[in-house]
Amino acid sequence: EVQLQASGGGLVQAGGSLRLSCAASGFTLDDYAIGWFRQAPGKEREGVCLSSSDGSTYYKDSVKGRFTISRDNAKNTVYLQMNSLKPEDTAVYYCAAAMHPLFLSYGGSWSGAYNMDYWGKGTQVTVSS
């Protein structure tokens, strides 16, 4: 059974850090792009960042310099290190995998992806001011 399990969310004060994990089972991450997405209350889901199978990484402008996506293919796990968290980062965070992701762009910058094959259940991140 194919599964993506996101974990590591929690409550943190503004300026703090969290590390999310996305563990895959039932398939091998090596050939997949893995993206992190988030959805805040009353808002649409948006792309946060993505790690391509070739090692390229893409970030939404608002998280550049604060968030880092990394993967450990040996552990079949992708991580999202989130530093300098802001209240506007509060959302449910999801990880998703795609063999052939299609990218969205806005103003010349990466802004998300679609055509994802697998989605994990989300993990709540709450940043207090």
XYZ file of C-alpha atoms in Angstrom:
129
model
C 0.000 0.000 0.000
C 1.340 3.399 -0.991
C 1.486 5.835 1.888
C 2.981 9.193 2.739
C 3.015 10.059 6.408
C 3.733 13.617 7.440
C 4.734 14.355 11.020
C 6.515 16.916 13.149
C 3.953 19.665 13.329
C 3.151 21.506 16.503
C 2.788 24.829 18.248
C 5.750 27.196 18.164
C 6.316 30.863 18.873
C 7.126 33.281 16.104
C 10.813 33.099 15.283
C 11.001 29.457 16.273
C 11.734 26.354 14.230
C 10.128 23.050 13.368
C 11.208 20.121 11.239
C 8.566 18.192 9.383
C 9.114 14.685 8.096
C 7.394 12.858 5.264
C 7.956 9.116 5.324
C 7.056 7.119 2.241
C 6.076 3.478 2.136
C 4.967 1.231 -0.689
C 7.122 3.013 -3.236
C 10.639 4.429 -3.573
C 11.170 8.149 -3.393
C 14.209 8.157 -5.669
C 12.201 8.559 -8.854
C 9.668 11.001 -7.484
C 9.492 14.692 -6.879
C 8.294 15.435 -3.353
C 6.490 18.615 -2.543
C 5.278 20.272 0.624
C 1.982 22.096 0.476
C -0.049 23.923 3.087
C -3.580 25.053 3.633
C -4.543 27.731 6.102
C -8.124 28.092 7.374
C -10.317 29.694 4.742
C -7.581 29.651 2.118
C -6.729 27.462 -0.822
C -3.966 24.936 -0.609
C -0.668 26.337 -1.843
C 2.696 24.963 -2.750
C 5.512 25.616 -0.288
C 8.497 23.874 -1.825
C 9.485 20.883 -3.876
C 12.449 18.578 -4.300
C 12.799 17.090 -7.754
C 14.150 13.607 -8.360
C 17.244 15.183 -9.936
C 17.999 17.111 -6.746
C 16.675 20.493 -7.832
C 14.717 22.399 -5.233
C 12.032 25.038 -5.596
C 10.573 27.377 -3.014
C 7.667 29.741 -2.752
C 9.044 33.278 -2.463
C 7.656 33.831 1.028
C 9.627 30.916 2.497
C 12.922 31.346 0.658
C 15.806 31.652 3.090
C 13.682 30.302 5.955
C 12.604 26.830 4.817
C 14.798 24.024 3.511
C 13.609 20.833 1.884
C 15.873 17.818 1.927
C 15.556 14.133 1.240
C 17.135 10.989 2.581
C 16.447 8.402 -0.069
C 18.000 5.675 2.056
C 15.318 6.332 4.665
C 12.664 7.022 2.030
C 11.958 10.260 3.867
C 11.787 13.932 2.974
C 12.232 16.704 5.503
C 11.145 20.313 5.727
C 13.225 22.428 8.074
C 11.311 25.567 8.906
C 13.158 28.406 10.626
C 12.154 31.937 11.560
C 8.538 30.895 11.552
C 5.870 33.553 11.239
C 2.200 33.503 12.253
C 1.297 33.505 8.562
C 3.007 30.109 8.242
C 0.205 28.624 10.338
C -1.490 25.913 8.291
C -1.929 22.212 7.817
C 1.117 20.989 5.937
C 0.916 18.128 3.463
C 3.541 16.224 1.544
C 2.891 14.794 -1.888
C 4.811 12.799 -4.478
C 4.771 13.026 -8.248
C 6.554 11.114 -10.966
C 5.937 13.968 -13.400
C 5.030 17.140 -11.539
C 3.809 20.177 -13.412
C 4.890 23.535 -12.063
C 3.013 26.735 -11.426
C 4.735 30.069 -11.586
C 3.831 33.588 -10.653
C 5.837 36.608 -11.535
C 8.628 34.385 -12.783
C 8.921 32.497 -9.504
C 7.918 28.965 -8.626
C 4.600 29.062 -6.860
C 3.417 25.466 -6.695
C 2.934 22.171 -8.452
C 0.169 19.874 -9.579
C -0.243 16.452 -11.140
C 0.824 14.894 -7.839
C 0.346 11.135 -7.642
C 0.217 10.539 -3.908
C -0.787 12.695 -0.950
C -0.181 12.231 2.722
C -2.386 13.309 5.575
C -1.471 16.687 6.922
C 0.276 17.832 10.040
C -0.781 21.015 11.815
C 1.717 23.828 12.253
C 0.639 26.705 14.477
C 2.847 29.742 14.964
C 1.858 32.069 17.764
C 2.720 35.762 17.752
